[in-house]
Amino acid sequence: MLMKSNSFAMMMNLLGAILLVSIASVANALTKNDFPPHFLFGASTSAYQVEGAANEDGRKPSILDTFAHAGNGGLFKGDGDIASDQYHKYKDDVKLMAEMGLDAYRFSISWSRLIPDGRGPINPKGLEYYNKLINELTSQGIQAHVTLHHWDLPQTLEDEYGGWVSRRIIKDFTAYADVCFREFGDRVKHWTTVNEGNVESLEGYDLGFLAPQRCSPSSMSNCSKGNSSTEPYLVTHHMLLSHASAAKLYRTKYKAKQRGLIGFNILGFGLLPLTNTSEDIIATKRAQDFLIGWYMNPFIFGEYPDSMKNDVGSRLPYFTARESSLVKGSIDFLGFNFYYALYIKNNPKSVQKENRYTSDMAVEFKPYTGIGTPTDEIPVIPWVLEGLLHSLKNDYGNFPIYIHEIGQKTSRNSSLDDWSRVKSMHVYIGSLLDMLRNGLNIRGCFVWSFLDVFELLYGYEKSYGLYFIDMKDPTLRRQPKLSSVWYSNFLNNRIMDSKITMKIEEKSSISNTSLMHATT
Ligand SMILES: *[C@@H]1O[C@H](CO)[C@@H](O)[C@H](O)[C@H]1NC(C)=O
Ligand SMILES: *[C@@H]1O[C@H](CO)[C@@H](O)[C@H](O)[C@H]1NC(C)=O
Ligand SMILES: *[C@@H]1O[C@H](CO)[C@@H](O)[C@H](O)[C@H]1NC(C)=O
Ligand SMILES: *[C@@H]1O[C@H](CO)[C@@H](O)[C@H](O)[C@H]1NC(C)=O
Ligand SMILES: *[C@@H]1O[C@H](CO)[C@@H](O)[C@H](O)[C@H]1NC(C)=O
């Protein structure tokens, strides 16, 4: 008996060891230790989407408050009045971030909390809140990566002069940035002036789906104001000049002492030609000029892409020589958000009925839905992201990039076992290793979103968070999803639970080989 049970135990041990080795060989293939020591991992949120306390302590509305309270053009129900209540729960949230092992937290400052009317007096309670949040982060060794404008322009400036449509925004934005650099710059070393400037111009001023809902009348949206043929271009122009003005201020007044970096964020659409015809290939290049070159050409070369100058003509604002040299070279890094890919089909200008930004592009878009991806999930397409980043490297040089957002969407109330999000993080983070080996200058990666927030396209119906918040629970308790366990294991170099590793493979619509490829 003794003999038998001994050999049985030995056998079990051996089996266990083999199992452990094979699991470890997969799990160990992906931990933070595989990355260069200074590569940052973080998570993102934005002020209106996470803070709540919208009417507290002197904060005044932004255009997002107005948009949400007006019923969002029927996109979703809800508003950010309470959101994730981070305004009151920031200490607990930073504790969760520290336990998770985040290197950095990307959040934004609510301009109308800090300076309620957009210009003029500073709100002492707003100043106090951001100081407390930043101090809490730094005391836990978590870097604060701060965005100044994340869709939420003070409503007062919108009412007074049309916000980004007017040149007057440049002066007010620069003064706001000055306050932030002066008050927080001793602790904040990564500033992003504007989030997704390209999408804000497109959705807010051409299509009119999102705040401030300005557009020309069309069958697609009911805007009471706006002009889709001119305003998207004006808005981007003023964002570029506001950024450049703030960057110049930072470099002349603060940089020597504070030693920080200043960047700009855009949404990186993956663009794929629908067919291999030269028309569609040229159209895809043109769409990339309109969506990305619109910002990158000015930042790198000091002027808009030729394709835009040709197609938009006199509706495209121009830079004076002085402005051109101010904008050129004004980013230390690019912040890049990545979710979707689109197929591009040529759609000649001659057949377009109107002059608007999306028509000027002269393309038709068709969403890339992935092969075998459930309709509700965002396809996981690291090769598209890598292709896009290589094309930016070819066109603009190998400047530093932070992936500011990647993420997966699920129903807000779905299971805490968010396998689709685990899979997405596993594959994207694994693929970053390939991208670094292939020479891309990526400095860090942030997951959208740290916890469930008020989503700009989905309200509280869908979410991207690593932590679930049940809006019906008055305490808004943060409940860890499986993705938070996965990220925490990865960040702390812990061998992952075998059940997780095997389930990732089982749940993955990506073959084992490509999964292995992505992780080795
Ligand atoms: C938009 O502005 C252009 C140029 O000023 C003008 O010709 C056009 O009529 C305007 N469109 C609308 C819808 O107001
Ligand atoms: C625009 O408003 C009208 C009147 O309220 C409504 O009937 C129509 O459905 C709306 N169109 C869109 C695209 O929201
Ligand atoms: C385009 O050509 C490439 C390379 O020849 C091929 O792999 C791809 O399937 C083609 N795509 C289409 C849409 O025909
Ligand atoms: C989750 O939310 C969706 C959409 O709001 C709803 O249809 C569904 O019944 C909800 N499921 C549960 C389990 O509450
Ligand atoms: C991965 O490989 C295992 C073992 O060979 C297999 O059981 C599993 O079905 C594979 N998964 C996928 C997604 O192909």
XYZ file of C-alpha atoms and ligand atoms in Angstrom:
590
model
C 0.000 0.000 0.000
C 2.694 2.327 1.099
C 4.728 1.540 -1.952
C 1.776 2.013 -4.217
C 0.685 5.280 -2.738
C 4.262 6.577 -2.894
C 4.594 5.857 -6.558
C 1.136 7.243 -7.095
C 2.208 10.446 -5.348
C 5.410 10.514 -7.378
C 3.466 10.070 -10.538
C 1.086 12.809 -9.582
C 3.980 15.081 -8.743
C 5.582 14.393 -12.063
C 2.328 14.988 -13.858
C 1.856 18.149 -11.884
C 5.345 19.280 -12.802
C 4.769 18.626 -16.480
C 1.468 20.425 -16.346
C 3.044 23.335 -14.534
C 5.886 23.556 -17.021
C 3.551 23.568 -19.981
C 1.287 26.140 -18.397
C 4.225 28.232 -17.304
C 5.667 28.144 -20.794
C 2.529 29.828 -22.058
C 1.890 32.080 -19.098
C 5.504 33.075 -18.606
C 5.630 34.018 -22.241
C 3.708 37.132 -21.333
C 4.582 39.139 -18.266
C 5.727 42.683 -17.823
C 9.294 41.390 -17.344
C 9.441 40.701 -21.086
C 9.173 44.426 -21.800
C 11.941 47.018 -21.647
C 12.228 48.382 -18.096
C 10.906 51.854 -18.922
C 7.911 50.668 -20.921
C 4.798 51.883 -19.076
C 1.553 50.058 -18.467
C -1.476 51.953 -17.314
C -5.198 52.468 -17.550
C -7.311 55.415 -18.717
C -10.431 57.382 -17.871
C -11.643 60.929 -18.484
C -13.092 63.571 -16.182
C -16.751 63.768 -17.212
C -16.948 60.001 -17.676
C -15.582 59.053 -14.257
C -15.755 61.884 -11.729
C -19.458 62.504 -11.114
C -20.041 65.357 -8.631
C -21.018 67.344 -11.695
C -22.800 70.048 -9.735
C -20.622 70.048 -6.639
C -18.011 72.363 -5.205
C -18.316 75.070 -7.811
C -18.028 73.034 -11.016
C -20.016 74.466 -13.930
C -21.348 72.497 -16.926
C -19.313 71.511 -19.938
C -20.704 70.776 -23.392
C -20.886 67.097 -22.362
C -23.254 67.901 -19.487
C -25.473 69.795 -21.926
C -25.298 67.005 -24.504
C -26.172 64.277 -21.988
C -28.994 66.227 -20.378
C -30.534 67.092 -23.737
C -30.971 63.376 -24.426
C -27.847 62.827 -26.547
C -29.759 62.805 -29.817
C -31.256 59.547 -28.554
C -27.935 57.684 -28.570
C -28.338 56.441 -24.979
C -29.898 57.264 -21.644
C -28.088 58.792 -18.718
C -25.559 61.458 -17.876
C -22.321 61.911 -15.965
C -23.868 63.532 -12.890
C -22.735 60.586 -10.759
C -20.737 58.463 -13.247
C -18.226 56.364 -11.249
C -18.104 58.982 -8.484
C -14.323 59.079 -8.579
C -14.509 62.618 -7.214
C -15.412 61.079 -3.852
C -13.776 57.683 -4.252
C -10.399 58.664 -5.709
C -8.475 57.339 -2.702
C -10.015 53.878 -2.982
C -9.489 53.900 -6.731
C -5.814 54.807 -6.441
C -5.450 52.021 -3.888
C -6.903 49.561 -6.414
C -4.503 50.891 -9.056
C -1.558 50.386 -6.731
C -2.670 46.859 -5.878
C -3.069 46.112 -9.555
C 0.462 47.344 -10.218
C -0.244 50.153 -12.682
C 2.780 52.285 -13.608
C 0.568 55.154 -14.700
C -2.984 56.476 -14.666
C -4.247 58.510 -17.590
C -7.054 60.861 -16.602
C -8.256 64.274 -17.654
C -8.879 67.544 -15.875
C -12.368 68.996 -16.053
C -11.660 72.513 -17.314
C -14.999 73.768 -15.921
C -14.222 72.295 -12.498
C -10.869 74.072 -12.341
C -11.957 77.293 -14.073
C -15.772 77.197 -14.071
C -16.304 79.872 -16.744
C -13.437 78.672 -18.915
C -11.431 81.797 -18.143
C -11.085 83.958 -15.100
C -11.070 82.844 -11.468
C -9.761 79.445 -10.443
C -12.146 77.324 -8.354
C -10.199 76.514 -5.146
C -12.161 73.266 -4.638
C -11.291 72.145 -8.154
C -7.643 72.915 -7.574
C -7.761 71.018 -4.304
C -9.351 67.947 -5.898
C -6.716 67.560 -8.613
C -3.913 68.198 -6.134
C -5.279 65.468 -3.885
C -5.688 63.015 -6.763
C -2.188 63.685 -8.101
C -0.653 63.464 -4.615
C -2.414 60.185 -3.967
C -1.069 58.785 -7.240
C 2.496 59.960 -6.729
C 2.552 58.731 -3.145
C 1.758 55.263 -4.533
C 4.448 55.567 -7.219
C 1.885 55.867 -10.017
C 2.652 58.413 -12.740
C -0.089 60.910 -13.568
C -0.576 61.244 -17.365
C -2.911 64.168 -17.732
C -5.159 65.223 -20.611
C -6.345 68.841 -20.637
C -9.287 68.548 -23.005
C -11.276 65.318 -23.323
C -14.478 66.470 -25.130
C -15.660 68.571 -22.149
C -15.275 72.217 -23.180
C -16.740 74.669 -20.643
C -20.290 75.491 -21.758
C -19.673 79.201 -21.110
C -17.054 79.328 -23.892
C -19.342 77.409 -26.259
C -22.143 79.897 -25.590
C -19.935 82.936 -25.742
C -18.112 82.376 -29.022
C -18.770 78.849 -30.294
C -15.847 77.201 -28.504
C -13.391 75.489 -30.854
C -15.013 77.062 -33.916
C -13.521 80.407 -32.921
C -9.909 81.533 -32.824
C -10.628 83.004 -29.409
C -10.288 79.512 -27.962
C -6.491 79.654 -28.459
C -5.983 82.319 -25.825
C -8.361 80.755 -23.301
C -6.951 77.255 -23.793
C -3.389 78.519 -23.342
C -4.338 80.344 -20.135
C -6.019 77.169 -18.817
C -2.941 75.102 -19.718
C -0.784 77.677 -17.937
C -2.753 77.148 -14.717
C -2.357 73.368 -15.007
C 1.388 73.501 -15.730
C 1.942 75.968 -12.890
C -0.152 74.137 -10.292
C 0.492 70.480 -11.152
C 3.628 70.427 -13.302
C 5.953 69.706 -10.386
C 4.346 66.231 -10.262
C 2.883 65.726 -13.762
C 5.472 64.939 -16.447
C 3.206 63.810 -19.299
C 0.700 66.305 -20.686
C -1.694 65.642 -23.517
C -3.416 68.800 -24.691
C -6.356 67.296 -26.595
C -7.925 63.835 -26.745
C -9.051 62.467 -30.137
C -9.023 65.831 -31.876
C -9.816 64.123 -35.184
C -12.935 62.387 -33.838
C -14.182 65.447 -32.002
C -14.010 67.418 -35.266
C -15.719 64.598 -37.188
C -18.432 63.569 -34.722
C -19.044 66.927 -33.088
C -18.958 69.228 -36.140
C -19.520 67.196 -39.317
C -21.818 64.300 -38.368
C -23.205 66.075 -35.314
C -23.651 62.834 -33.337
C -21.643 63.951 -30.325
C -21.195 67.175 -28.392
C -21.537 69.972 -29.277
C -23.811 68.502 -31.994
C -23.076 71.027 -34.674
C -23.579 70.111 -38.329
C -25.293 71.096 -41.541
C -28.873 69.849 -41.796
C -28.938 66.277 -43.066
C -30.946 63.104 -42.882
C -28.504 61.724 -40.325
C -28.732 64.255 -37.522
C -30.787 67.132 -36.217
C -28.343 69.902 -35.476
C -29.702 73.308 -34.646
C -26.419 74.976 -35.563
C -23.254 74.336 -37.451
C -21.744 73.982 -40.903
C -20.218 70.621 -41.834
C -18.353 72.032 -44.797
C -16.326 74.541 -42.809
C -16.445 73.918 -39.060
C -14.629 70.555 -38.835
C -11.634 72.249 -40.514
C -11.822 75.311 -38.279
C -12.067 73.184 -35.142
C -9.018 71.098 -36.013
C -7.108 74.234 -37.041
C -7.825 75.834 -33.675
C -6.979 72.653 -31.797
C -3.609 72.535 -33.568
C -2.918 76.198 -32.821
C -4.092 75.858 -29.203
C -1.861 72.845 -28.737
C 1.095 74.611 -30.335
C 0.559 77.696 -28.207
C 0.371 75.635 -24.996
C 3.448 73.620 -26.024
C 5.407 76.813 -26.667
C 4.375 78.151 -23.281
C 5.402 74.907 -21.595
C 8.761 74.837 -23.327
C 9.637 78.446 -22.627
C 8.245 78.829 -19.117
C 8.196 75.406 -17.439
C 10.170 72.715 -19.217
C 13.639 73.594 -17.952
C 12.465 73.173 -14.379
C 9.706 70.575 -14.671
C 11.273 68.399 -17.400
C 7.981 67.076 -18.713
C 6.720 66.148 -22.168
C 3.773 67.441 -24.141
C 1.751 65.480 -26.674
C -1.514 65.322 -28.589
C -3.954 62.422 -28.930
C -5.750 61.142 -32.033
C -7.885 58.108 -32.766
C -6.038 55.773 -35.101
C -8.506 54.207 -37.490
C -7.176 51.051 -39.124
C -7.833 51.619 -42.844
C -7.918 48.721 -45.295
C -8.559 49.044 -49.042
C -11.793 47.220 -49.902
C -10.248 45.841 -53.090
C -6.765 45.772 -54.571
C -7.669 48.207 -57.326
C -5.423 51.247 -57.516
C -8.514 53.456 -56.960
C -9.183 51.910 -53.568
C -5.524 51.889 -52.580
C -5.210 55.600 -53.427
C -8.534 56.264 -51.655
C -7.204 54.549 -48.531
C -4.133 56.755 -48.543
C -6.368 59.794 -48.974
C -8.601 58.720 -46.068
C -5.501 58.343 -43.905
C -4.466 61.880 -44.878
C -7.897 63.193 -43.870
C -8.130 61.249 -40.609
C -4.513 61.207 -39.400
C -2.364 63.336 -41.719
C -4.738 66.211 -40.874
C -2.819 66.384 -37.587
C 0.448 64.588 -38.257
C 1.450 66.598 -41.352
C 1.154 69.902 -39.449
C 2.999 68.447 -36.425
C 5.860 67.053 -38.505
C 5.964 69.259 -41.644
C 4.067 72.388 -40.574
C 1.304 72.098 -43.182
C -1.783 70.099 -44.149
C -1.466 67.136 -46.569
C -1.537 68.031 -50.278
C -4.554 65.787 -50.841
C -6.541 67.858 -48.346
C -5.401 71.156 -49.843
C -6.501 69.939 -53.286
C -9.844 68.497 -52.239
C -10.967 71.060 -49.674
C -9.634 74.171 -51.387
C -10.380 77.492 -49.779
C -12.445 75.923 -46.973
C -9.225 74.526 -45.498
C -7.659 77.171 -43.251
C -3.976 77.863 -43.833
C -1.097 78.449 -41.464
C 0.872 81.653 -41.659
C 4.640 81.136 -41.747
C 4.788 81.956 -38.045
C 1.969 79.539 -37.185
C 3.455 76.827 -39.333
C 6.748 76.958 -37.466
C 4.884 77.037 -34.155
C 2.889 73.870 -34.952
C 5.792 72.031 -36.587
C 7.683 70.056 -33.968
C 5.220 70.922 -31.211
C 4.641 67.338 -30.028
C 7.084 65.370 -27.901
C 4.897 62.280 -28.334
C 1.736 61.155 -30.057
C -1.066 59.644 -27.983
C -2.837 57.013 -30.010
C -6.222 55.389 -29.341
C -7.069 52.274 -31.299
C -10.299 50.298 -31.583
C -11.692 49.753 -35.071
C -10.711 49.161 -38.660
C -12.623 50.319 -41.716
C -12.623 49.143 -45.310
C -12.207 51.984 -47.749
C -13.791 52.165 -51.180
C -13.123 54.987 -53.591
C -16.161 57.237 -54.047
C -15.300 59.969 -56.565
C -15.953 63.550 -55.541
C -17.984 64.117 -58.719
C -20.805 61.930 -57.346
C -20.916 63.650 -53.933
C -23.921 65.843 -53.323
C -22.502 68.105 -50.638
C -19.297 69.710 -49.546
C -18.676 68.388 -46.085
C -15.661 66.914 -44.397
C -16.755 63.300 -44.865
C -17.662 63.935 -48.512
C -14.426 65.797 -49.219
C -12.622 62.545 -48.413
C -14.352 60.956 -51.409
C -14.478 57.480 -49.922
C -17.080 55.054 -48.661
C -16.527 53.354 -45.321
C -17.453 49.790 -44.486
C -16.750 48.545 -40.958
C -14.304 45.675 -40.637
C -16.146 43.154 -38.513
C -13.507 40.449 -38.233
C -13.806 36.768 -38.944
C -15.857 34.919 -36.373
C -15.997 37.943 -34.069
C -19.365 38.154 -32.270
C -21.224 41.245 -33.533
C -21.040 42.956 -30.161
C -17.269 42.566 -29.772
C -14.552 44.751 -31.177
C -12.387 42.612 -33.487
C -8.920 41.989 -32.091
C -6.619 43.056 -34.919
C -3.055 43.668 -33.721
C -1.719 43.333 -37.278
C -3.844 46.303 -38.351
C -2.508 48.394 -35.469
C 1.052 47.359 -36.301
C 0.558 48.130 -39.998
C -0.825 51.546 -39.154
C 2.068 52.373 -36.819
C 4.610 51.280 -39.451
C 2.923 53.524 -42.012
C 3.153 56.463 -39.572
C 6.821 55.637 -39.022
C 7.414 55.662 -42.797
C 5.523 58.906 -43.325
C 6.594 60.904 -40.292
C 9.647 59.279 -38.706
C 9.997 57.207 -35.591
C 8.662 59.657 -32.975
C 7.540 58.349 -29.559
C 4.044 56.920 -29.262
C 1.906 56.094 -26.261
C -1.004 53.768 -26.916
C -3.453 55.807 -24.831
C -6.440 53.522 -25.292
C -7.085 49.958 -26.323
C -10.025 48.065 -24.958
C -12.927 45.723 -25.414
C -16.596 46.554 -25.038
C -19.098 44.337 -23.242
C -22.635 44.817 -21.973
C -22.307 46.814 -18.802
C -24.195 44.199 -16.784
C -22.651 41.069 -18.349
C -20.669 38.512 -16.356
C -17.615 39.477 -14.315
C -15.861 36.743 -16.321
C -15.105 39.093 -19.208
C -13.229 36.635 -21.407
C -13.474 38.761 -24.520
C -11.634 41.574 -22.700
C -9.000 39.190 -21.307
C -8.418 37.837 -24.797
C -8.155 41.318 -26.290
C -5.621 42.469 -23.674
C -3.617 39.271 -23.914
C -3.349 39.479 -27.695
C -2.721 43.235 -27.957
C -0.170 43.356 -25.167
C 1.570 40.285 -26.561
C 1.669 41.869 -30.002
C 3.316 45.002 -28.569
C 6.407 42.886 -27.983
C 6.553 42.113 -31.705
C 6.024 45.777 -32.521
C 8.921 46.802 -30.274
C 11.158 44.136 -31.816
C 10.140 45.418 -35.242
C 11.465 48.859 -34.370
C 8.357 50.837 -33.456
C 8.961 53.553 -30.886
C 6.102 52.718 -28.500
C 6.699 53.948 -24.943
C 3.666 52.656 -23.098
C 0.182 51.237 -23.249
C -2.987 52.245 -21.397
C -6.134 50.157 -21.244
C -9.487 51.886 -21.637
C -10.933 51.934 -19.075
C -9.704 51.451 -15.526
C -13.269 50.951 -14.324
C -16.742 51.143 -15.825
C -17.457 54.749 -16.748
C -20.208 56.754 -18.414
C -19.536 55.901 -22.069
C -19.914 58.675 -24.644
C -21.450 56.376 -27.250
C -23.276 53.939 -24.977
C -24.125 55.638 -21.682
C -24.411 52.883 -19.081
C -25.482 50.161 -21.544
C -22.003 49.056 -22.493
C -18.650 49.444 -20.843
C -14.927 48.779 -21.152
C -13.890 48.700 -17.486
C -11.574 46.330 -15.649
C -13.829 46.875 -12.632
C -17.614 46.577 -12.757
C -19.794 49.189 -11.082
C -23.469 48.385 -10.639
C -25.241 51.717 -10.982
C -28.129 50.363 -8.911
C -25.801 49.761 -5.955
C -25.808 53.001 -3.904
C -22.217 52.393 -2.763
C -21.005 51.992 -6.384
C -18.700 49.232 -5.168
C -15.843 48.379 -7.549
C -16.068 44.678 -8.421
C -13.016 43.134 -10.092
C -13.649 41.543 -13.463
C -11.472 38.699 -14.661
C -9.611 41.191 -16.860
C -8.414 43.032 -13.740
C -7.077 39.731 -12.358
C -5.362 39.000 -15.655
C -3.800 42.492 -15.868
C -2.689 42.348 -12.258
C -0.984 38.973 -12.799
C 0.709 40.287 -15.917
C 1.892 43.480 -14.212
C 3.193 41.656 -11.155
C 4.969 38.980 -13.196
C 2.854 36.262 -11.665
C 2.336 33.000 -13.451
C -1.237 32.993 -14.466
C -3.767 30.620 -13.055
C -3.892 27.597 -15.360
C -7.630 27.942 -15.723
C -7.189 31.431 -17.111
C -4.438 30.451 -19.512
C -6.367 27.508 -20.875
C -9.595 29.440 -21.088
C -7.907 32.234 -23.033
C -6.969 29.652 -25.638
C -10.347 27.986 -25.595
C -12.236 31.271 -25.811
C -9.907 32.702 -28.391
C -11.173 32.857 -31.934
C -7.531 33.250 -32.868
C -5.677 30.016 -33.531
C -3.250 28.631 -30.958
C -0.347 29.305 -33.283
C -1.085 32.950 -33.691
C -1.780 33.240 -29.994
C 1.609 31.672 -29.305
C 3.150 33.893 -31.938
C 1.636 36.895 -30.251
C 3.130 35.949 -26.924
C 6.614 34.727 -27.771
C -21.403 76.845 -44.798
O -20.434 77.825 -45.047
C -20.181 78.022 -46.420
C -19.000 78.954 -46.549
O -19.178 80.079 -45.752
C -21.442 78.547 -47.097
O -21.237 78.717 -48.481
C -22.564 77.533 -46.872
O -23.782 78.025 -47.379
C -22.736 77.227 -45.402
N -23.626 76.102 -45.247
C -24.589 76.093 -44.333
C -25.404 74.840 -44.272
O -24.801 77.018 -43.573
C -35.129 65.026 -36.271
O -36.183 65.640 -35.577
C -37.456 65.329 -36.085
C -38.495 66.159 -35.317
O -38.258 66.121 -33.963
C -37.703 63.827 -35.972
O -38.936 63.476 -36.524
C -36.600 63.079 -36.720
O -36.731 61.689 -36.517
C -35.211 63.510 -36.228
N -34.188 62.907 -37.059
C -33.096 62.342 -36.547
C -32.130 61.769 -37.533
O -32.859 62.280 -35.354
C -4.821 42.018 -52.241
O -3.569 41.478 -52.578
C -2.931 40.807 -51.513
C -1.524 40.423 -51.954
O -1.508 40.023 -53.279
C -3.784 39.611 -51.124
O -3.187 38.935 -50.039
C -5.164 40.116 -50.691
O -6.002 39.037 -50.384
C -5.777 40.945 -51.796
N -6.983 41.565 -51.240
C -8.111 41.641 -51.922
C -9.239 42.305 -51.210
O -8.243 41.211 -53.050
C -28.386 43.838 -19.263
O -28.661 45.008 -19.994
C -29.338 44.791 -21.202
C -29.414 46.111 -21.933
O -29.626 47.156 -21.060
C -30.703 44.181 -20.917
O -31.376 43.938 -22.122
C -30.510 42.883 -20.162
O -31.757 42.354 -19.780
C -29.669 43.115 -18.901
N -29.328 41.844 -18.316
C -29.334 41.640 -17.010
C -28.884 40.306 -16.574
O -29.651 42.520 -16.217
C -5.568 25.008 -28.801
O -4.903 23.785 -28.650
C -5.544 22.898 -27.744
C -4.627 21.682 -27.562
O -4.125 21.267 -28.801
C -6.914 22.565 -28.262
O -7.586 21.706 -27.359
C -7.727 23.845 -28.428
O -8.978 23.563 -28.985
C -6.975 24.808 -29.324
N -7.669 26.087 -29.360
C -7.982 26.703 -30.486
C -8.687 27.992 -30.345
O -7.694 26.277 -31.586
